[in-house]
């Protein structure tokens, strides 16, 4: 009768109705691409079916599925992280020769038109920034969104994606520098 | 503290700006940043825009919430069919 002896069981026929939305929301908070999130949820259910015999009944069905999903997400992050150079369109903003760390002349931030205006059209502006976020390299986008949009703690992101905090800050900073520039070019251009 | 160690590049200064947007800059970082600001107009502008960017992020967050996408009934039916299929094969 005690809690500890409770053995959980698996009932795949009920998985979709019971957990599909939950797993999808969990995924979309980390992987902003809806199609990719769907794929990961699907893969999770399949991996669950294939490893049913390993289920010991110690955790609830949901916890067990989430643990599979977590591995799928970290695998996904590693995959996008290892596509070195290829997909990464990173713009350099600072000199690396004599004047190391100074702004590159033509990348210097420009004054924004109506930037400080409190009456900024927030719906439109939100959509414009969203479009810029979509243009970020995927691994930047993932870390940036987890931190900024979803508001996860730095430590949690580092644990989930297996990165260091200095790594995280470099990514966040590059993402924000690109976003600033993207908004300047697409929204605030004089 | 020697003045030499207090001097940072624009690259370092802007990185501190970003951290401070998340409340993650240390006191030493902030002192270094403010010293840098005394000499660097460009980084001051960056910093101002970077904090405006944070406001816009809140707007993007609201935008995402109102355009939230989910699994459609169709997606779910497809998944259910796939699970049944898997059961049969077993």
Short mmCIF file of N, CA, C and O in Angstrom, two decimals, chain A residues 12-13 15-17 20-21 24-25 34 38 42 45-46 49-50 52 94 100-103 108-112 115-116 122-123 125-127 129-130 133 144-145 147-150 169 172-173 176-177 179-180 183-184 188, chain B residues 9-12 14-16 18-19 21-22 24 40-43 45-46 48-64 66-72 75-77 79-80 82-84 86-87 90:
data_model
loop_
_atom_site.label_atom_id
_atom_site.label_comp_id
_atom_site.label_asym_id
_atom_site.label_seq_id
_atom_site.Cartn_x
_atom_site.Cartn_y
_atom_site.Cartn_z
N UNK A 12 0.88 2.21 -23.84
CA UNK A 12 1.14 3.02 -25.03
C UNK A 12 -0.10 3.50 -25.76
O UNK A 12 -0.07 4.57 -26.37
N UNK A 13 -1.19 2.75 -25.68
CA UNK A 13 -2.39 3.18 -26.40
C UNK A 13 -2.92 4.51 -25.87
O UNK A 13 -3.64 5.21 -26.57
N UNK A 15 -0.85 6.88 -24.59
CA UNK A 15 0.25 7.87 -24.57
C UNK A 15 -0.10 9.17 -25.25
O UNK A 15 0.16 10.25 -24.73
N UNK A 16 -0.63 9.07 -26.46
CA UNK A 16 -0.84 10.28 -27.26
C UNK A 16 -1.80 11.24 -26.55
O UNK A 16 -1.49 12.42 -26.36
N UNK A 17 -2.94 10.71 -26.14
CA UNK A 17 -3.91 11.58 -25.47
C UNK A 17 -3.37 12.13 -24.15
O UNK A 17 -3.61 13.28 -23.80
N UNK A 20 1.08 13.66 -25.33
CA UNK A 20 1.59 14.31 -26.56
C UNK A 20 1.73 15.83 -26.38
O UNK A 20 2.77 16.40 -26.71
N UNK A 21 0.70 16.47 -25.84
CA UNK A 21 0.76 17.93 -25.67
C UNK A 21 1.85 18.32 -24.68
O UNK A 21 2.58 19.28 -24.89
N UNK A 24 5.17 17.91 -26.26
CA UNK A 24 5.37 18.92 -27.30
C UNK A 24 5.69 20.28 -26.68
O UNK A 24 6.62 20.96 -27.12
N UNK A 25 4.96 20.66 -25.66
CA UNK A 25 5.23 21.94 -25.00
C UNK A 25 6.61 21.97 -24.35
O UNK A 25 7.30 22.99 -24.38
N UNK A 34 8.82 24.31 -34.75
CA UNK A 34 7.68 23.42 -34.48
C UNK A 34 7.81 22.07 -35.18
O UNK A 34 7.49 21.03 -34.59
N UNK A 38 7.98 18.46 -33.35
CA UNK A 38 7.11 17.31 -33.65
C UNK A 38 7.92 16.05 -33.89
O UNK A 38 7.58 14.98 -33.38
N UNK A 42 7.75 12.57 -31.74
CA UNK A 42 7.51 11.29 -32.40
C UNK A 42 8.62 10.28 -32.10
O UNK A 42 8.37 9.14 -31.72
N UNK A 45 8.30 8.84 -28.61
CA UNK A 45 7.31 7.77 -28.47
C UNK A 45 7.86 6.45 -29.03
O UNK A 45 7.70 5.39 -28.43
N UNK A 46 8.51 6.54 -30.17
CA UNK A 46 9.07 5.33 -30.77
C UNK A 46 10.15 4.70 -29.90
O UNK A 46 10.18 3.50 -29.68
N UNK A 49 8.50 2.94 -27.14
CA UNK A 49 7.94 1.64 -27.53
C UNK A 49 9.04 0.59 -27.62
O UNK A 49 8.88 -0.53 -27.16
N UNK A 50 10.16 1.00 -28.21
CA UNK A 50 11.24 0.04 -28.42
C UNK A 50 11.90 -0.38 -27.13
O UNK A 50 12.47 -1.47 -27.04
N UNK A 52 10.39 -0.51 -24.07
CA UNK A 52 9.40 -0.82 -23.03
C UNK A 52 9.87 -1.89 -22.06
O UNK A 52 9.57 -1.85 -20.87
N UNK A 94 34.19 42.82 -34.22
CA UNK A 94 35.38 43.43 -33.59
C UNK A 94 36.63 43.08 -34.38
O UNK A 94 36.73 42.02 -34.98
N UNK A 100 42.84 45.08 -31.71
CA UNK A 100 42.06 43.95 -31.22
C UNK A 100 40.95 44.35 -30.25
O UNK A 100 41.18 45.08 -29.30
N UNK A 101 39.76 43.88 -30.53
CA UNK A 101 38.65 44.13 -29.62
C UNK A 101 37.92 45.43 -29.82
O UNK A 101 36.92 45.70 -29.16
N UNK A 102 38.43 46.26 -30.75
CA UNK A 102 37.71 47.50 -31.09
C UNK A 102 36.61 47.19 -32.10
O UNK A 102 36.67 46.19 -32.79
N UNK A 103 35.65 48.07 -32.20
CA UNK A 103 34.59 47.91 -33.19
C UNK A 103 35.18 47.94 -34.60
O UNK A 103 36.07 48.75 -34.89
N UNK A 108 29.89 49.46 -36.65
CA UNK A 108 29.58 50.27 -35.46
C UNK A 108 28.07 50.51 -35.37
O UNK A 108 27.43 50.81 -36.37
N UNK A 109 27.48 50.36 -34.19
CA UNK A 109 26.05 50.62 -34.03
C UNK A 109 25.68 52.03 -34.47
O UNK A 109 26.43 52.97 -34.22
N UNK A 110 24.55 52.16 -35.13
CA UNK A 110 24.05 53.47 -35.58
C UNK A 110 22.88 53.89 -34.70
O UNK A 110 22.21 53.05 -34.12
N UNK A 111 22.69 55.21 -34.64
CA UNK A 111 21.51 55.70 -33.90
C UNK A 111 20.25 55.11 -34.53
O UNK A 111 20.15 55.01 -35.74
N UNK A 112 19.29 54.76 -33.68
CA UNK A 112 18.04 54.19 -34.20
C UNK A 112 16.99 55.27 -34.33
O UNK A 112 16.84 56.11 -33.45
N UNK A 115 14.06 55.00 -31.70
CA UNK A 115 14.39 53.84 -30.87
C UNK A 115 13.88 53.96 -29.45
O UNK A 115 13.42 52.99 -28.87
N UNK A 116 13.95 55.18 -28.93
CA UNK A 116 13.59 55.36 -27.53
C UNK A 116 12.10 55.67 -27.36
O UNK A 116 11.62 55.88 -26.26
N UNK A 122 4.06 47.55 -30.39
CA UNK A 122 4.70 46.38 -29.79
C UNK A 122 4.41 45.07 -30.52
O UNK A 122 5.27 44.21 -30.61
N UNK A 123 3.22 44.92 -31.06
CA UNK A 123 2.91 43.68 -31.76
C UNK A 123 3.81 43.50 -32.98
O UNK A 123 4.45 42.48 -33.17
N UNK A 125 6.59 45.12 -33.59
CA UNK A 125 7.99 45.07 -33.19
C UNK A 125 8.37 43.67 -32.69
O UNK A 125 9.43 43.14 -33.02
N UNK A 126 7.46 43.09 -31.94
CA UNK A 126 7.66 41.70 -31.48
C UNK A 126 7.81 40.75 -32.65
O UNK A 126 8.68 39.88 -32.66
N UNK A 127 6.97 40.96 -33.67
CA UNK A 127 7.04 40.11 -34.85
C UNK A 127 8.35 40.32 -35.61
O UNK A 127 8.94 39.36 -36.11
N UNK A 129 11.25 41.29 -34.34
CA UNK A 129 12.35 40.64 -33.62
C UNK A 129 12.26 39.12 -33.77
O UNK A 129 13.28 38.45 -33.96
N UNK A 130 11.04 38.61 -33.73
CA UNK A 130 10.85 37.17 -33.93
C UNK A 130 11.46 36.73 -35.26
O UNK A 130 12.14 35.71 -35.35
N UNK A 133 15.11 36.56 -34.86
CA UNK A 133 15.48 35.38 -34.06
C UNK A 133 15.52 34.14 -34.95
O UNK A 133 16.42 33.32 -34.85
N UNK A 144 19.67 31.12 -26.85
CA UNK A 144 19.13 32.46 -26.64
C UNK A 144 17.67 32.40 -26.19
O UNK A 144 17.27 33.08 -25.24
N UNK A 145 16.88 31.59 -26.86
CA UNK A 145 15.45 31.52 -26.52
C UNK A 145 15.22 30.89 -25.15
O UNK A 145 14.38 31.34 -24.39
N UNK A 147 17.14 31.04 -22.64
CA UNK A 147 17.51 32.01 -21.61
C UNK A 147 16.57 33.22 -21.61
O UNK A 147 16.07 33.63 -20.56
N UNK A 148 16.33 33.79 -22.79
CA UNK A 148 15.65 35.08 -22.85
C UNK A 148 14.13 34.97 -22.93
O UNK A 148 13.42 35.70 -22.25
N UNK A 149 13.65 34.10 -23.78
CA UNK A 149 12.20 34.01 -23.98
C UNK A 149 11.58 33.10 -22.92
O UNK A 149 10.58 33.44 -22.30
N UNK A 150 12.19 31.95 -22.71
CA UNK A 150 11.61 31.01 -21.75
C UNK A 150 12.03 31.32 -20.32
O UNK A 150 11.41 30.83 -19.37
N UNK A 169 27.40 32.28 -22.22
CA UNK A 169 27.42 33.74 -22.36
C UNK A 169 27.98 34.20 -23.70
O UNK A 169 27.54 35.21 -24.25
N UNK A 172 25.05 33.72 -26.08
CA UNK A 172 24.00 34.73 -25.87
C UNK A 172 24.47 36.08 -26.41
O UNK A 172 23.72 36.80 -27.07
N UNK A 173 25.73 36.40 -26.14
CA UNK A 173 26.24 37.70 -26.59
C UNK A 173 26.28 37.79 -28.12
O UNK A 173 25.89 38.79 -28.70
N UNK A 176 22.76 38.21 -29.37
CA UNK A 176 22.21 39.56 -29.16
C UNK A 176 22.87 40.58 -30.09
O UNK A 176 22.22 41.51 -30.55
N UNK A 177 24.18 40.41 -30.33
CA UNK A 177 24.86 41.33 -31.23
C UNK A 177 24.27 41.22 -32.64
O UNK A 177 24.03 42.22 -33.31
N UNK A 179 21.23 40.14 -33.33
CA UNK A 179 19.84 40.61 -33.29
C UNK A 179 19.78 42.14 -33.33
O UNK A 179 18.94 42.72 -33.99
N UNK A 180 20.72 42.77 -32.60
CA UNK A 180 20.77 44.22 -32.59
C UNK A 180 20.97 44.74 -34.02
O UNK A 180 20.28 45.63 -34.48
N UNK A 183 17.88 44.10 -36.27
CA UNK A 183 16.82 45.08 -36.05
C UNK A 183 17.21 46.44 -36.63
O UNK A 183 16.36 47.16 -37.16
N UNK A 184 18.48 46.77 -36.51
CA UNK A 184 18.95 48.04 -37.07
C UNK A 184 18.73 48.09 -38.58
O UNK A 184 18.27 49.06 -39.13
N UNK A 188 15.02 49.82 -37.88
CA UNK A 188 15.38 51.19 -37.48
C UNK A 188 16.15 51.95 -38.54
O UNK A 188 16.67 53.02 -38.27
N UNK B 9 38.52 46.07 -23.72
CA UNK B 9 38.24 46.40 -25.13
C UNK B 9 36.72 46.55 -25.32
O UNK B 9 35.94 46.19 -24.43
N UNK B 10 36.34 47.04 -26.50
CA UNK B 10 34.92 47.18 -26.81
C UNK B 10 34.24 45.81 -26.81
O UNK B 10 33.09 45.68 -26.40
N UNK B 11 34.97 44.83 -27.28
CA UNK B 11 34.41 43.48 -27.33
C UNK B 11 34.06 43.00 -25.91
O UNK B 11 32.97 42.47 -25.67
N UNK B 12 35.02 43.22 -25.00
CA UNK B 12 34.77 42.82 -23.61
C UNK B 12 33.65 43.66 -22.99
O UNK B 12 32.80 43.13 -22.26
N UNK B 14 31.09 45.11 -24.43
CA UNK B 14 29.75 44.74 -24.90
C UNK B 14 29.31 43.40 -24.32
O UNK B 14 28.13 43.18 -24.06
N UNK B 15 30.29 42.51 -24.11
CA UNK B 15 29.95 41.21 -23.49
C UNK B 15 29.42 41.42 -22.07
O UNK B 15 28.47 40.76 -21.64
N UNK B 16 30.01 42.38 -21.36
CA UNK B 16 29.52 42.70 -20.01
C UNK B 16 28.11 43.30 -20.09
O UNK B 16 27.24 42.98 -19.27
N UNK B 18 25.82 42.65 -22.18
CA UNK B 18 24.88 41.54 -22.37
C UNK B 18 24.62 40.83 -21.06
O UNK B 18 23.47 40.59 -20.68
N UNK B 19 25.70 40.50 -20.34
CA UNK B 19 25.53 39.82 -19.06
C UNK B 19 24.66 40.63 -18.11
O UNK B 19 23.83 40.10 -17.39
N UNK B 21 22.33 42.57 -18.74
CA UNK B 21 20.91 42.50 -19.12
C UNK B 21 20.19 41.36 -18.42
O UNK B 21 18.97 41.34 -18.31
N UNK B 22 20.97 40.38 -17.99
CA UNK B 22 20.38 39.23 -17.30
C UNK B 22 20.74 39.23 -15.82
O UNK B 22 20.61 38.23 -15.13
N UNK B 24 23.66 39.30 -14.59
CA UNK B 24 24.73 38.34 -14.33
C UNK B 24 26.13 38.97 -14.33
O UNK B 24 27.13 38.27 -14.27
N UNK B 40 34.11 55.78 -24.36
CA UNK B 40 33.61 55.15 -25.58
C UNK B 40 32.13 55.38 -25.80
O UNK B 40 31.28 54.77 -25.16
N UNK B 41 31.86 56.25 -26.76
CA UNK B 41 30.49 56.62 -27.08
C UNK B 41 29.76 55.46 -27.77
O UNK B 41 28.56 55.24 -27.56
N UNK B 42 30.51 54.74 -28.59
CA UNK B 42 29.89 53.66 -29.36
C UNK B 42 29.34 52.58 -28.43
O UNK B 42 28.20 52.13 -28.59
N UNK B 43 30.14 52.20 -27.45
CA UNK B 43 29.67 51.17 -26.52
C UNK B 43 28.51 51.66 -25.66
O UNK B 43 27.65 50.88 -25.26
N UNK B 45 26.23 53.62 -26.77
CA UNK B 45 25.07 53.47 -27.66
C UNK B 45 24.66 51.99 -27.73
O UNK B 45 23.48 51.66 -27.65
N UNK B 46 25.67 51.12 -27.87
CA UNK B 46 25.37 49.68 -27.91
C UNK B 46 24.59 49.27 -26.67
O UNK B 46 23.59 48.57 -26.74
N UNK B 48 22.77 51.03 -24.65
CA UNK B 48 21.40 51.57 -24.64
C UNK B 48 20.50 50.71 -25.54
O UNK B 48 19.39 50.33 -25.16
N UNK B 49 21.02 50.40 -26.72
CA UNK B 49 20.21 49.62 -27.65
C UNK B 49 20.04 48.18 -27.16
O UNK B 49 19.01 47.56 -27.38
N UNK B 50 21.07 47.70 -26.49
CA UNK B 50 21.00 46.33 -25.96
C UNK B 50 19.89 46.23 -24.91
O UNK B 50 19.20 45.22 -24.83
N UNK B 51 19.72 47.29 -24.14
CA UNK B 51 18.64 47.20 -23.16
C UNK B 51 17.28 47.43 -23.82
O UNK B 51 16.28 46.85 -23.40
N UNK B 52 17.26 48.20 -24.90
CA UNK B 52 16.01 48.29 -25.67
C UNK B 52 15.67 46.93 -26.29
O UNK B 52 14.50 46.56 -26.39
N UNK B 53 16.73 46.23 -26.66
CA UNK B 53 16.53 44.89 -27.22
C UNK B 53 15.83 43.97 -26.21
O UNK B 53 15.00 43.16 -26.57
N UNK B 54 16.18 44.15 -24.95
CA UNK B 54 15.53 43.34 -23.91
C UNK B 54 14.03 43.62 -23.86
O UNK B 54 13.24 42.70 -23.68
N UNK B 55 13.66 44.89 -24.01
CA UNK B 55 12.22 45.22 -24.05
C UNK B 55 11.55 44.55 -25.24
O UNK B 55 10.44 44.04 -25.14
N UNK B 56 12.27 44.57 -26.35
CA UNK B 56 11.71 43.94 -27.56
C UNK B 56 11.58 42.43 -27.39
O UNK B 56 10.68 41.82 -27.93
N UNK B 57 12.51 41.85 -26.61
CA UNK B 57 12.43 40.41 -26.36
C UNK B 57 11.14 40.07 -25.63
O UNK B 57 10.51 39.05 -25.90
N UNK B 58 10.74 40.96 -24.72
CA UNK B 58 9.47 40.75 -24.02
C UNK B 58 8.31 40.80 -25.02
O UNK B 58 7.34 40.05 -24.90
N UNK B 59 8.45 41.68 -26.02
CA UNK B 59 7.41 41.75 -27.06
C UNK B 59 7.42 40.49 -27.91
O UNK B 59 6.36 39.97 -28.28
N UNK B 60 8.61 40.01 -28.23
CA UNK B 60 8.72 38.78 -29.03
C UNK B 60 8.14 37.60 -28.24
O UNK B 60 7.50 36.71 -28.81
N UNK B 61 8.35 37.64 -26.94
CA UNK B 61 7.80 36.57 -26.09
C UNK B 61 6.27 36.57 -26.16
O UNK B 61 5.64 35.54 -26.34
N UNK B 62 5.69 37.78 -26.05
CA UNK B 62 4.23 37.88 -26.15
C UNK B 62 3.76 37.45 -27.54
O UNK B 62 2.75 36.77 -27.68
N UNK B 63 4.54 37.84 -28.54
CA UNK B 63 4.19 37.45 -29.91
C UNK B 63 4.17 35.93 -30.04
O UNK B 63 3.26 35.35 -30.60
N UNK B 64 5.20 35.30 -29.49
CA UNK B 64 5.27 33.83 -29.55
C UNK B 64 4.10 33.19 -28.82
O UNK B 64 3.55 32.19 -29.26
N UNK B 66 1.11 34.41 -28.35
CA UNK B 66 -0.17 34.54 -29.06
C UNK B 66 -0.18 33.74 -30.36
O UNK B 66 -1.24 33.48 -30.90
N UNK B 67 1.00 33.38 -30.84
CA UNK B 67 1.05 32.57 -32.05
C UNK B 67 1.54 31.17 -31.75
O UNK B 67 2.21 30.54 -32.55
N UNK B 68 1.21 30.74 -30.57
CA UNK B 68 1.69 29.45 -30.11
C UNK B 68 1.14 28.34 -31.00
O UNK B 68 -0.04 28.33 -31.32
N UNK B 69 1.99 27.42 -31.32
CA UNK B 69 1.53 26.36 -32.17
C UNK B 69 1.51 25.07 -31.38
O UNK B 69 2.12 24.95 -30.33
N UNK B 70 0.73 24.18 -31.75
CA UNK B 70 0.61 22.93 -30.95
C UNK B 70 0.44 21.75 -31.89
O UNK B 70 0.44 21.90 -33.10
N UNK B 71 0.30 20.61 -31.30
CA UNK B 71 0.06 19.42 -32.11
C UNK B 71 -1.40 19.44 -32.54
O UNK B 71 -2.30 19.57 -31.72
N UNK B 72 -1.63 19.30 -33.82
CA UNK B 72 -3.01 19.29 -34.31
C UNK B 72 -3.63 17.92 -34.06
O UNK B 72 -2.93 16.94 -33.81
N UNK B 75 -2.10 15.54 -36.38
CA UNK B 75 -0.79 15.05 -35.94
C UNK B 75 -0.96 13.90 -34.95
O UNK B 75 -0.25 12.91 -35.01
N UNK B 76 -1.90 14.09 -34.03
CA UNK B 76 -2.09 13.09 -32.98
C UNK B 76 -2.63 11.78 -33.55
O UNK B 76 -2.20 10.70 -33.15
N UNK B 77 -3.58 11.89 -34.49
CA UNK B 77 -4.12 10.68 -35.11
C UNK B 77 -3.01 9.90 -35.82
O UNK B 77 -2.93 8.69 -35.75
N UNK B 79 0.15 9.92 -35.09
CA UNK B 79 1.00 9.28 -34.07
C UNK B 79 0.33 8.02 -33.51
O UNK B 79 0.97 6.99 -33.33
N UNK B 80 -0.96 8.13 -33.26
CA UNK B 80 -1.70 6.96 -32.73
C UNK B 80 -1.63 5.79 -33.71
O UNK B 80 -1.41 4.65 -33.31
N UNK B 82 0.60 5.24 -35.87
CA UNK B 82 1.97 4.69 -35.90
C UNK B 82 2.22 3.77 -34.72
O UNK B 82 2.90 2.76 -34.84
N UNK B 83 1.67 4.14 -33.58
CA UNK B 83 1.85 3.30 -32.39
C UNK B 83 1.12 1.96 -32.57
O UNK B 83 1.66 0.90 -32.27
N UNK B 84 -0.08 2.02 -33.12
CA UNK B 84 -0.83 0.77 -33.40
C UNK B 84 -0.04 -0.13 -34.33
O UNK B 84 0.08 -1.34 -34.12
N UNK B 86 3.07 -0.23 -34.81
CA UNK B 86 4.22 -0.78 -34.08
C UNK B 86 3.80 -1.98 -33.25
O UNK B 86 4.47 -3.00 -33.21
N UNK B 87 2.65 -1.86 -32.58
CA UNK B 87 2.13 -2.96 -31.77
C UNK B 87 1.90 -4.21 -32.60
O UNK B 87 2.20 -5.31 -32.18
N UNK B 90 4.99 -6.17 -33.55
CA UNK B 90 5.68 -6.79 -32.42
C UNK B 90 5.37 -8.28 -32.27
O UNK B 90 4.31 -8.76 -32.42
#
